C-alpha angles and dihedrals in degrees: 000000000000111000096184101214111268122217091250089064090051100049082040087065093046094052091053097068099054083058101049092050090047087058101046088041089054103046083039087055104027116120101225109052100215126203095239088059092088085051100055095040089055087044091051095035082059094042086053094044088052097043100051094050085053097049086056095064103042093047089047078053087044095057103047081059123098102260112249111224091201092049098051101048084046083055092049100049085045084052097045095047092048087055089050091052107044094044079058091047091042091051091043091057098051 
């Protein structure tokens, strides 16, 4: 059956990466080196191996489809306010 790609599922994959990058940075920056952390950077190197194998095919799916209006300017303000959001967090942090 043919399931289209929702925008959840878009904004889903946007919000993965963030947290990946969170993660690597704080096991990169982090001041005790632990023993597990190996572990959890293979396990996430896998997760992101898979998932952007994945991402490929459901954005190759997500081409071939008749493009939504609506969707896409929803996209882009979800896009824009996460911007807005994360420039305030980022300044806050330095």
């Amino acid at each position: 059956m043919h399931k289209p790609v929702s925008l959840k599922e878009l904004v889903g994959t946007q919000i993965i990466f963030p947290i990946m990058l969170v993660s690597c940075y704080w096991m990169w920056a982090g001041t005790g080196w632990q023993d597990w952390y190996p572990i959890l950077q293979f396990v996430l190197g896998g997760f992101l191996l898979v998932f952007f194998i994945l991402l490929c095919l459901r954005m190759e799916k997500y081409k071939k489809e008749s493009v939504d209006e609506l969707a896409e300017r929803t996209l882009k303000r979800a896009d824009s306010i996460c911007l807005k959001i994360i420039v305030a967090a980022m300044t806050g942090i330095a």
